[in-house]
Tab-separated table of C-alpha atoms in Angstrom:
chain	number	residue	atom	x	y	z
A	238	UNK	CA	0.795	-9.628	112.951
A	239	UNK	CA	0.600	-8.248	109.503
A	240	UNK	CA	-1.552	-10.179	106.862
A	241	UNK	CA	0.295	-12.629	104.583
A	242	UNK	CA	-0.323	-11.788	101.107
A	243	UNK	CA	0.513	-13.762	97.967
A	244	UNK	CA	2.899	-12.416	95.380
A	245	UNK	CA	-0.026	-11.587	92.967
A	246	UNK	CA	-1.877	-9.892	95.880
A	247	UNK	CA	0.687	-7.529	96.710
A	248	UNK	CA	1.704	-7.071	93.042
A	249	UNK	CA	-1.925	-6.056	92.509
A	250	UNK	CA	-1.990	-3.712	95.345
A	251	UNK	CA	1.238	-1.955	94.181
A	252	UNK	CA	-0.225	-1.794	90.637
A	253	UNK	CA	-3.487	-0.097	91.845
A	254	UNK	CA	-1.420	2.350	94.153
A	255	UNK	CA	0.899	3.210	91.269
A	256	UNK	CA	-1.592	3.302	88.488
A	257	UNK	CA	-3.875	5.518	90.446
A	258	UNK	CA	-1.156	8.051	91.274
A	259	UNK	CA	0.650	8.115	88.064
A	260	UNK	CA	-2.017	8.041	85.394
A	261	UNK	CA	-0.996	11.058	83.565
A	262	UNK	CA	2.872	11.987	83.934
A	263	UNK	CA	5.472	13.378	81.592
A	264	UNK	CA	9.019	12.295	81.964
A	265	UNK	CA	12.045	13.701	80.350
A	266	UNK	CA	14.950	11.195	79.683
A	267	UNK	CA	17.460	9.847	77.392
A	268	UNK	CA	16.437	6.886	75.085
A	269	UNK	CA	18.602	3.840	75.307
A	270	UNK	CA	18.278	0.325	74.251
A	271	UNK	CA	15.435	1.212	71.771
A	272	UNK	CA	13.997	-1.764	70.211
A	273	UNK	CA	11.026	-1.631	67.444
A	274	UNK	CA	9.572	-4.919	67.464
A	275	UNK	CA	8.280	-6.690	64.393
A	276	UNK	CA	4.751	-6.599	65.935
A	277	UNK	CA	4.965	-2.688	65.716
A	278	UNK	CA	5.369	-2.063	69.487
A	279	UNK	CA	8.358	-0.159	70.753
A	280	UNK	CA	10.401	-1.127	73.671
A	281	UNK	CA	13.121	1.119	75.187
A	282	UNK	CA	14.446	2.502	78.347
A	283	UNK	CA	14.548	6.175	79.639
A	284	UNK	CA	17.378	7.294	81.804
A	285	UNK	CA	19.256	9.901	83.376
A	286	UNK	CA	22.411	10.085	85.259
A	287	UNK	CA	20.807	8.362	88.224
A	288	UNK	CA	18.081	6.110	87.273
A	289	UNK	CA	16.198	4.408	84.569
A	290	UNK	CA	12.673	3.246	83.469
A	291	UNK	CA	11.334	0.803	81.276
A	292	UNK	CA	9.102	2.017	78.524
A	293	UNK	CA	6.570	0.551	76.081
A	294	UNK	CA	4.887	2.301	73.045
A	295	UNK	CA	2.024	0.471	71.322
A	296	UNK	CA	1.606	0.262	67.734
A	297	UNK	CA	-1.195	2.610	66.767
A	298	UNK	CA	0.156	5.226	69.030
A	299	UNK	CA	3.742	5.250	68.005
A	300	UNK	CA	2.508	5.968	64.388
A	301	UNK	CA	1.910	9.454	65.705
A	302	UNK	CA	5.689	10.033	66.419
A	303	UNK	CA	6.993	12.066	63.645
A	304	UNK	CA	10.476	11.041	64.261
A	305	UNK	CA	12.007	7.576	64.920
A	306	UNK	CA	13.408	7.402	68.444
A	307	UNK	CA	17.338	6.812	68.704
A	308	UNK	CA	19.467	5.645	71.484
A	309	UNK	CA	20.881	8.866	72.960
A	310	UNK	CA	17.873	11.033	72.141
A	311	UNK	CA	16.510	13.060	74.767
A	312	UNK	CA	12.725	12.996	74.782
A	313	UNK	CA	9.709	14.092	76.894
A	314	UNK	CA	7.227	11.144	77.180
A	315	UNK	CA	3.907	11.153	78.154
A	316	UNK	CA	1.828	8.239	79.736
A	317	UNK	CA	0.870	6.276	82.592
A	318	UNK	CA	2.869	3.947	84.873
A	319	UNK	CA	1.905	0.196	84.655
A	320	UNK	CA	2.950	-2.910	86.450
A	321	UNK	CA	4.130	-5.937	84.356
A	322	UNK	CA	3.193	-8.651	87.086
A	323	UNK	CA	4.968	-11.405	85.362
A	324	UNK	CA	8.274	-9.679	85.714
A	325	UNK	CA	7.564	-7.730	88.767
A	326	UNK	CA	8.558	-4.612	87.323
A	327	UNK	CA	6.840	-1.205	86.573
A	328	UNK	CA	7.101	0.510	83.328
A	329	UNK	CA	5.855	3.667	81.523
A	330	UNK	CA	3.287	2.962	79.049
A	331	UNK	CA	4.038	5.958	76.620
A	332	UNK	CA	1.080	7.515	74.855
A	333	UNK	CA	3.057	10.373	73.099
A	334	UNK	CA	6.453	11.678	72.888
A	335	UNK	CA	8.354	14.704	71.741
A	336	UNK	CA	11.947	15.609	71.302
A	337	UNK	CA	13.127	17.553	74.407
A	338	UNK	CA	13.943	20.863	72.727
A	339	UNK	CA	14.660	22.142	69.305
A	340	UNK	CA	18.364	21.472	70.137
A	341	UNK	CA	17.749	17.854	70.727
A	342	UNK	CA	16.210	17.476	67.136
A	343	UNK	CA	19.270	18.943	65.825
A	344	UNK	CA	21.327	16.631	67.903
A	345	UNK	CA	19.443	13.659	66.708
A	346	UNK	CA	19.994	15.031	63.040
A	347	UNK	CA	23.683	15.063	63.746
A	348	UNK	CA	23.959	11.763	65.565
A	349	UNK	CA	22.255	10.038	62.482
A	350	UNK	CA	24.385	12.155	59.955
A	351	UNK	CA	27.483	11.120	61.773
A	352	UNK	CA	26.385	7.340	61.829
A	353	UNK	CA	25.538	7.055	58.185
A	354	UNK	CA	28.546	9.135	57.294
A	355	UNK	CA	30.843	6.832	59.265
A	356	UNK	CA	29.058	3.984	57.296
A	357	UNK	CA	30.083	5.421	53.946
A	358	UNK	CA	26.582	6.213	52.803
A	359	UNK	CA	27.539	9.903	51.797
A	360	UNK	CA	30.632	8.836	49.816
A	361	UNK	CA	30.950	10.542	46.334
A	362	UNK	CA	31.795	6.922	44.804
A	363	UNK	CA	28.201	5.701	45.698
A	364	UNK	CA	26.521	8.741	43.974
A	365	UNK	CA	24.930	7.691	40.599
A	366	UNK	CA	25.052	10.328	37.661
A	367	UNK	CA	22.258	12.279	36.916
A	368	UNK	CA	20.909	11.479	33.351
A	369	UNK	CA	21.094	14.552	31.033
A	370	UNK	CA	18.061	13.540	28.998
A	371	UNK	CA	15.642	11.844	31.020
A	372	UNK	CA	12.349	10.491	29.237
A	373	UNK	CA	10.501	9.829	32.486
A	374	UNK	CA	11.054	11.387	35.916
A	375	UNK	CA	9.631	9.667	38.949
A	376	UNK	CA	8.683	12.243	41.614
A	377	UNK	CA	7.794	11.262	45.294
A	378	UNK	CA	6.008	13.974	46.903
A	379	UNK	CA	2.535	15.444	48.009
A	380	UNK	CA	0.526	15.351	44.924
A	381	UNK	CA	-1.533	18.458	45.890
A	382	UNK	CA	1.695	20.303	47.081
A	383	UNK	CA	3.076	23.382	45.658
A	384	UNK	CA	6.394	21.487	45.264
A	385	UNK	CA	4.880	19.336	42.675
A	386	UNK	CA	3.149	22.231	40.643
A	387	UNK	CA	6.454	24.194	40.702
A	388	UNK	CA	8.085	20.964	39.255
A	389	UNK	CA	5.566	20.733	36.304
A	390	UNK	CA	5.991	24.370	35.644
A	391	UNK	CA	9.768	24.129	35.372
A	392	UNK	CA	9.597	20.747	33.248
A	393	UNK	CA	7.031	22.280	30.883
A	394	UNK	CA	9.226	25.358	30.306
A	395	UNK	CA	12.622	23.543	30.211
A	396	UNK	CA	11.803	20.085	28.540
A	397	UNK	CA	8.418	19.320	27.431
A	398	UNK	CA	9.316	16.165	26.041
A	399	UNK	CA	9.581	14.677	29.607
A	400	UNK	CA	7.060	12.538	31.257
A	401	UNK	CA	6.390	12.954	35.105
A	402	UNK	CA	5.480	9.956	37.043
A	403	UNK	CA	4.080	11.179	40.364
A	404	UNK	CA	4.095	8.639	43.191
A	405	UNK	CA	1.894	10.737	45.606
A	406	UNK	CA	3.299	10.515	49.218
A	407	UNK	CA	2.798	11.889	52.500
A	408	UNK	CA	5.720	14.277	53.256
A	409	UNK	CA	5.127	14.907	56.895
A	410	UNK	CA	3.692	13.569	59.880
A	411	UNK	CA	2.752	9.965	60.823
A	412	UNK	CA	4.020	7.341	58.371
A	413	UNK	CA	5.545	10.019	55.838
A	414	UNK	CA	8.929	8.281	55.997
A	415	UNK	CA	7.514	4.935	55.384
A	416	UNK	CA	5.282	6.313	52.478
A	417	UNK	CA	8.557	8.003	51.121
A	418	UNK	CA	10.335	4.745	51.237
A	419	UNK	CA	7.630	2.773	49.493
A	420	UNK	CA	7.362	5.441	46.854
A	421	UNK	CA	11.196	5.001	46.440
A	422	UNK	CA	10.647	0.988	46.054
A	423	UNK	CA	7.785	1.323	43.680
A	424	UNK	CA	9.435	3.598	41.168
A	425	UNK	CA	12.552	1.325	41.185
A	426	UNK	CA	10.126	-1.227	39.658
A	427	UNK	CA	9.355	1.320	36.748
A	428	UNK	CA	11.520	2.555	34.069
A	429	UNK	CA	11.837	6.126	35.156
A	430	UNK	CA	15.317	7.607	34.473
A	431	UNK	CA	15.400	9.498	37.590
A	432	UNK	CA	13.553	10.082	40.872
A	433	UNK	CA	12.976	13.239	42.610
A	434	UNK	CA	11.989	13.183	46.286
A	435	UNK	CA	10.976	16.308	48.276
A	436	UNK	CA	8.669	18.742	49.447
A	437	UNK	CA	8.263	22.505	50.120
A	438	UNK	CA	9.937	24.324	53.172
A	439	UNK	CA	8.799	24.003	56.800
A	440	UNK	CA	10.193	23.729	60.294
A	441	UNK	CA	12.499	20.971	61.096
A	442	UNK	CA	9.610	18.764	62.506
A	443	UNK	CA	7.735	19.315	59.120
A	444	UNK	CA	10.955	18.120	57.172
A	445	UNK	CA	11.707	15.191	59.679
A	446	UNK	CA	10.588	12.537	57.509
A	447	UNK	CA	13.638	13.222	55.053
A	448	UNK	CA	15.927	13.114	58.280
A	449	UNK	CA	14.620	9.388	58.944
A	450	UNK	CA	17.121	6.581	58.742
A	451	UNK	CA	14.906	4.269	56.748
A	452	UNK	CA	14.490	6.977	54.095
A	453	UNK	CA	18.179	7.538	54.071
A	454	UNK	CA	18.827	3.724	53.747
A	455	UNK	CA	16.126	3.392	50.950
A	456	UNK	CA	17.833	6.266	48.962
A	457	UNK	CA	21.098	4.569	49.199
A	458	UNK	CA	19.706	1.295	48.070
A	459	UNK	CA	17.800	2.769	45.048
A	460	UNK	CA	18.971	1.425	41.658
A	461	UNK	CA	17.758	4.715	40.073
A	462	UNK	CA	19.474	7.993	40.578
A	463	UNK	CA	17.866	10.251	43.251
A	464	UNK	CA	17.744	13.998	43.619
A	465	UNK	CA	16.782	14.938	46.937
A	466	UNK	CA	14.856	18.506	47.066
A	467	UNK	CA	13.594	19.260	50.325
A	468	UNK	CA	12.447	22.712	51.657
A	469	UNK	CA	14.382	25.975	51.026
A	470	UNK	CA	18.008	26.750	50.356
A	471	UNK	CA	19.029	26.603	53.928
A	472	UNK	CA	17.463	23.458	54.794
A	473	UNK	CA	19.578	20.450	54.786
A	474	UNK	CA	18.293	16.921	55.473
A	475	UNK	CA	20.013	13.544	55.853
A	476	UNK	CA	18.367	12.672	52.452
A	477	UNK	CA	20.194	15.479	50.690
A	478	UNK	CA	23.517	13.808	52.095
A	479	UNK	CA	22.634	10.342	50.896
A	480	UNK	CA	21.048	11.385	47.544
A	481	UNK	CA	22.991	11.324	44.178
A	482	UNK	CA	22.363	15.001	44.024
A	483	UNK	CA	21.058	17.742	46.414
A	484	UNK	CA	18.984	20.465	45.290
A	485	UNK	CA	18.124	23.531	47.254
A	486	UNK	CA	14.310	23.622	46.146
A	487	UNK	CA	12.086	21.151	44.294
A	488	UNK	CA	12.081	23.734	41.262
A	489	UNK	CA	15.922	23.673	41.186
A	490	UNK	CA	15.747	19.773	41.225
A	491	UNK	CA	13.494	19.950	38.042
A	492	UNK	CA	16.084	22.209	36.464
A	493	UNK	CA	18.997	19.775	37.306
A	494	UNK	CA	16.891	16.971	35.827
A	495	UNK	CA	16.002	18.542	32.668
A	496	UNK	CA	18.123	20.081	29.752
A	497	UNK	CA	16.864	23.394	28.568
A	498	UNK	CA	15.087	23.771	25.437
A	499	UNK	CA	16.411	26.999	24.595
A	500	UNK	CA	19.753	25.525	24.784
A	501	UNK	CA	18.905	22.603	22.716
A	502	UNK	CA	17.473	24.606	20.159
A	503	UNK	CA	20.669	26.550	19.937
A	504	UNK	CA	22.842	23.492	19.752
A	505	UNK	CA	20.528	22.010	16.899
A	506	UNK	CA	21.207	25.339	14.992
A	507	UNK	CA	24.684	25.188	15.725
A	508	UNK	CA	24.820	21.691	14.522
A	509	UNK	CA	23.128	22.493	11.314
A	510	UNK	CA	25.659	25.316	10.663
A	511	UNK	CA	28.388	22.965	11.583
A	512	UNK	CA	26.995	20.529	8.841
A	513	UNK	CA	26.837	23.079	6.413
A	514	UNK	CA	30.347	24.195	7.092
A	515	UNK	CA	31.866	20.842	6.945
A	516	UNK	CA	30.071	20.059	3.475
A	517	UNK	CA	31.164	23.312	2.049
A	518	UNK	CA	34.649	22.762	3.009
A	519	UNK	CA	34.450	19.074	1.659
A	520	UNK	CA	33.035	20.398	-1.685
A	521	UNK	CA	35.741	23.175	-1.872
A	522	UNK	CA	38.175	20.692	-1.033
A	523	UNK	CA	36.998	18.192	-3.819
A	524	UNK	CA	36.764	20.955	-6.224
A	525	UNK	CA	40.501	21.975	-5.541
A	526	UNK	CA	41.365	18.239	-5.908
A	527	UNK	CA	39.534	18.006	-9.256
A	528	UNK	CA	41.108	21.115	-10.629
A	529	UNK	CA	44.498	19.812	-9.371
A	530	UNK	CA	43.984	16.434	-11.188
A	531	UNK	CA	42.740	18.031	-14.388
A	532	UNK	CA	45.910	20.395	-14.501
A	533	UNK	CA	48.232	17.522	-13.484
A	534	UNK	CA	50.715	16.227	-16.011
A	535	UNK	CA	48.989	12.898	-16.425
A	536	UNK	CA	45.740	14.674	-17.658
A	537	UNK	CA	47.622	17.229	-19.740
A	538	UNK	CA	49.589	14.582	-21.582
A	539	UNK	CA	47.051	13.251	-24.086
A	540	UNK	CA	46.425	17.029	-24.959
A	541	UNK	CA	50.167	17.344	-25.405
A	542	UNK	CA	50.425	14.354	-27.554
A	543	UNK	CA	47.929	15.420	-29.763
A	544	UNK	CA	49.496	18.732	-29.932
A	545	UNK	CA	52.946	17.330	-30.730
A	546	UNK	CA	51.442	15.179	-33.513
A	547	UNK	CA	49.699	18.125	-35.054
A	548	UNK	CA	52.861	19.879	-35.053
A	549	UNK	CA	54.697	16.880	-36.421
A	550	UNK	CA	51.993	16.546	-39.278
A	551	UNK	CA	52.257	20.410	-39.914
A	552	UNK	CA	56.126	19.899	-40.217
A	553	UNK	CA	55.708	17.036	-42.660
A	554	UNK	CA	53.532	19.112	-44.667
A	555	UNK	CA	56.098	21.819	-44.852
A	556	UNK	CA	58.637	19.605	-45.885
A	557	UNK	CA	56.494	17.950	-48.502
A	558	UNK	CA	55.348	21.136	-49.732
A	559	UNK	CA	58.802	22.707	-49.929
A	560	UNK	CA	60.486	19.757	-51.450
A	561	UNK	CA	57.578	19.366	-54.255
A	562	UNK	CA	57.840	23.016	-55.166
A	563	UNK	CA	61.496	22.964	-55.118
A	564	UNK	CA	61.504	20.308	-57.664
A	565	UNK	CA	59.068	21.703	-59.591
A	566	UNK	CA	60.680	25.169	-59.729
A	567	UNK	CA	63.964	23.479	-60.601
A	568	UNK	CA	62.264	21.691	-63.623
A	569	UNK	CA	60.523	24.961	-64.616
A	570	UNK	CA	63.945	26.450	-64.651
A	571	UNK	CA	65.396	23.784	-66.811
A	572	UNK	CA	62.738	24.139	-69.158
A	573	UNK	CA	63.111	27.710	-69.527
A	574	UNK	CA	66.799	27.332	-70.084
A	575	UNK	CA	66.030	24.644	-72.694
A	576	UNK	CA	63.544	26.487	-74.355
A	577	UNK	CA	65.851	29.419	-74.722
A	578	UNK	CA	68.526	27.267	-76.112
A	579	UNK	CA	65.963	25.868	-78.446
A	580	UNK	CA	64.931	29.431	-79.403
A	581	UNK	CA	68.353	30.577	-79.964
A	582	UNK	CA	69.274	27.547	-82.063
A	583	UNK	CA	66.041	28.078	-84.156
A	584	UNK	CA	67.146	27.121	-87.841
A	585	UNK	CA	64.534	28.832	-89.367
A	586	UNK	CA	65.462	32.389	-87.933
A	587	UNK	CA	69.096	31.676	-89.261
A	588	UNK	CA	68.231	30.437	-92.558
A	589	UNK	CA	66.022	33.372	-93.221
A	590	UNK	CA	69.075	35.572	-93.059
A	591	UNK	CA	70.201	33.857	-96.056
A	592	UNK	CA	71.992	30.571	-94.624
A	593	UNK	CA	71.176	27.014	-96.071
A	594	UNK	CA	71.474	23.524	-94.677
A	595	UNK	CA	73.446	20.741	-96.596
A	596	UNK	CA	72.036	17.208	-95.825
A	597	UNK	CA	73.258	14.183	-97.092
A	598	UNK	CA	72.305	10.728	-96.247
A	599	UNK	CA	70.060	12.366	-93.767
A	600	UNK	CA	72.646	13.938	-91.638
A	601	UNK	CA	74.014	17.431	-91.733
A	602	UNK	CA	77.104	18.340	-93.785
A	603	UNK	CA	79.105	20.783	-91.846
A	604	UNK	CA	82.433	20.629	-93.831
A	605	UNK	CA	83.051	20.859	-97.508
A	606	UNK	CA	85.483	17.959	-97.382
A	607	UNK	CA	82.789	15.616	-96.293
A	608	UNK	CA	80.378	16.524	-99.089
A	609	UNK	CA	80.338	14.009	-101.877
A	610	UNK	CA	79.566	16.072	-105.001
A	611	UNK	CA	78.536	13.064	-107.179
A	612	UNK	CA	75.981	11.823	-104.796
A	613	UNK	CA	72.608	13.070	-103.830
A	614	UNK	CA	72.355	15.574	-101.380
A	615	UNK	CA	69.874	18.239	-100.462
A	616	UNK	CA	70.176	21.888	-100.046
A	617	UNK	CA	67.491	22.950	-97.331
A	618	UNK	CA	66.469	26.700	-97.248
A	619	UNK	CA	63.990	28.026	-94.961
A	620	UNK	CA	60.965	27.526	-97.110
A	621	UNK	CA	61.989	24.587	-99.246
A	622	UNK	CA	64.676	22.280	-100.153
A	623	UNK	CA	66.345	21.390	-103.335
A	624	UNK	CA	67.830	17.853	-104.401
A	625	UNK	CA	70.915	17.729	-106.325
A	626	UNK	CA	71.856	14.601	-108.573
B	790	UNK	CA	17.575	5.741	5.646
B	791	UNK	CA	14.999	7.257	8.074
B	792	UNK	CA	15.866	5.480	11.202
B	793	UNK	CA	13.197	5.362	14.147
B	794	UNK	CA	14.523	6.744	17.429
B	795	UNK	CA	12.927	5.816	20.894
B	796	UNK	CA	14.113	8.946	22.501
B	797	UNK	CA	15.305	12.569	21.984
B	798	UNK	CA	18.392	11.499	23.464
B	799	UNK	CA	18.983	8.892	20.763
B	800	UNK	CA	18.383	11.489	18.061
B	801	UNK	CA	20.898	13.669	19.594
B	802	UNK	CA	23.447	11.223	19.859
B	803	UNK	CA	22.836	10.160	16.090
B	804	UNK	CA	23.242	13.963	15.298
B	805	UNK	CA	26.761	13.955	17.092
B	806	UNK	CA	27.702	10.941	15.181
B	807	UNK	CA	26.952	12.597	11.799
B	808	UNK	CA	28.913	15.487	12.902
B	809	UNK	CA	31.694	13.311	13.761
B	810	UNK	CA	31.512	11.165	10.619
B	811	UNK	CA	31.211	14.612	8.388
B	812	UNK	CA	34.319	15.766	10.055
B	813	UNK	CA	36.324	12.646	9.278
B	814	UNK	CA	38.365	12.526	6.124
B	815	UNK	CA	37.429	9.043	5.489
B	816	UNK	CA	33.939	9.719	4.392
B	817	UNK	CA	33.690	10.417	0.566
B	818	UNK	CA	31.704	13.089	-0.911
B	819	UNK	CA	28.683	10.976	-1.725
B	820	UNK	CA	28.430	9.796	1.693
B	821	UNK	CA	28.997	13.264	3.116
B	822	UNK	CA	26.028	14.700	1.119
B	823	UNK	CA	23.791	11.808	2.349
B	824	UNK	CA	24.959	12.363	5.965
B	825	UNK	CA	24.381	16.234	5.576
B	826	UNK	CA	21.042	15.505	4.319
B	827	UNK	CA	20.235	13.115	7.234
B	828	UNK	CA	21.694	15.630	9.720
B	829	UNK	CA	19.677	18.430	8.633
B	830	UNK	CA	16.305	16.414	8.495
B	831	UNK	CA	17.214	15.045	11.882
B	832	UNK	CA	18.041	18.357	13.486
B	833	UNK	CA	14.676	19.900	12.087
B	834	UNK	CA	12.766	16.808	13.319
B	835	UNK	CA	14.382	17.477	16.964
B	836	UNK	CA	13.686	21.123	17.055
B	837	UNK	CA	9.955	20.327	15.991
B	838	UNK	CA	9.675	17.678	18.488
B	839	UNK	CA	10.780	19.960	21.385
B	840	UNK	CA	8.553	22.837	20.053
B	841	UNK	CA	5.610	20.895	20.017
B	842	UNK	CA	6.016	18.815	22.819
B	843	UNK	CA	3.706	19.077	26.178
B	844	UNK	CA	4.753	17.464	29.499
B	845	UNK	CA	2.826	14.272	30.232
B	846	UNK	CA	1.861	13.534	33.672
B	847	UNK	CA	1.044	10.110	35.046
B	848	UNK	CA	0.400	8.996	38.344
B	849	UNK	CA	1.701	5.829	39.934
B	850	UNK	CA	-0.902	4.389	42.310
B	851	UNK	CA	0.328	3.531	45.760
B	852	UNK	CA	0.483	-0.223	45.964
B	853	UNK	CA	-1.663	-1.771	48.352
B	854	UNK	CA	0.703	-3.796	50.270
B	855	UNK	CA	2.609	-0.891	51.838
């Protein structure tokens, strides 16, 4: 007869057997039913076409996983088998996990990309415009990384008026995605005009934080425009697709984020020339208008009036002059005629020739019949007169 | 007449405005002269600002809650 055991006893025996035999195993399988608990622990199932096994991964260990497990992802999990007596089932206590092959990481990338694409996170109409003149640019990256140094030198060369606000963040390894997320959140509470998130190039694993869903969603949520600047030209991350602008490198991001001083100075010179030209044209135009006005009939009229009056005056003068002179001449002529007559009638001249004048009663006696011989009369010679009777 | 501008962008915007106002026929010669003077002054100030500026770097400390 076999020994009768309690449920706890047999469970304990199985547990010892299992835990001794499977202390350190690696299992390859596909994740399903992945549930990150609020406590920080992960619960999921690994399966293949014929079987499945429950898995747990405790907080503190799952920190070291560089990617966020997703359903459908093929992984290799390392850990030990344990029993959960209350449920009577066995499970894999995962110590570490990695993506099953480089191709699987790519597949995970594609899955998330497809999911977010279908949700509309990549759509153009969600993309905010990158300001042309940012006064302050927030940067989420490693403070001592080459990417940040590159960005500083580009900013100094192109647009030294800008202020760079660095929010130092882990950009790879454990907690990188979370750090980037809080960086975006914190910068959203400042007055930066633009945020650049990024890092230099690296392997797909190195860049993985920028392929995490939480980063993608935070980028999407950001009120401030974000440029994603991860790695080299060829590297594309999920962040690149969600961001308002993707740039091939951190340096290129700073070029997009800033205007070029050279161009600005040129523009300023152009503006100055333009001002000068416009003003010159206006001055010329006003001068033309002024000349036109001065030459207009209205302005010429007073001059004409004066000229006309002057002419009128001159005319009167001529007329006056001519009439006065005329009269004068006429009178002068008459005087001459008269004086001639007087001359010719000069008695003295005639009397000197031997003629005498007879005057009676103070008037000339021209006929013999009129003379009264008995009365007094005068005989006037040129030199004297003689009274008769 | 010398307005204070908060940012370079505002200065550039004002310059653009001046350019537009100058070009409009409605602005008289007196005002045009004033605008011209303001424009030249402002554009020189802009250029000076650009040439003398140096990138400022500040660090946003990580908040402790995260």
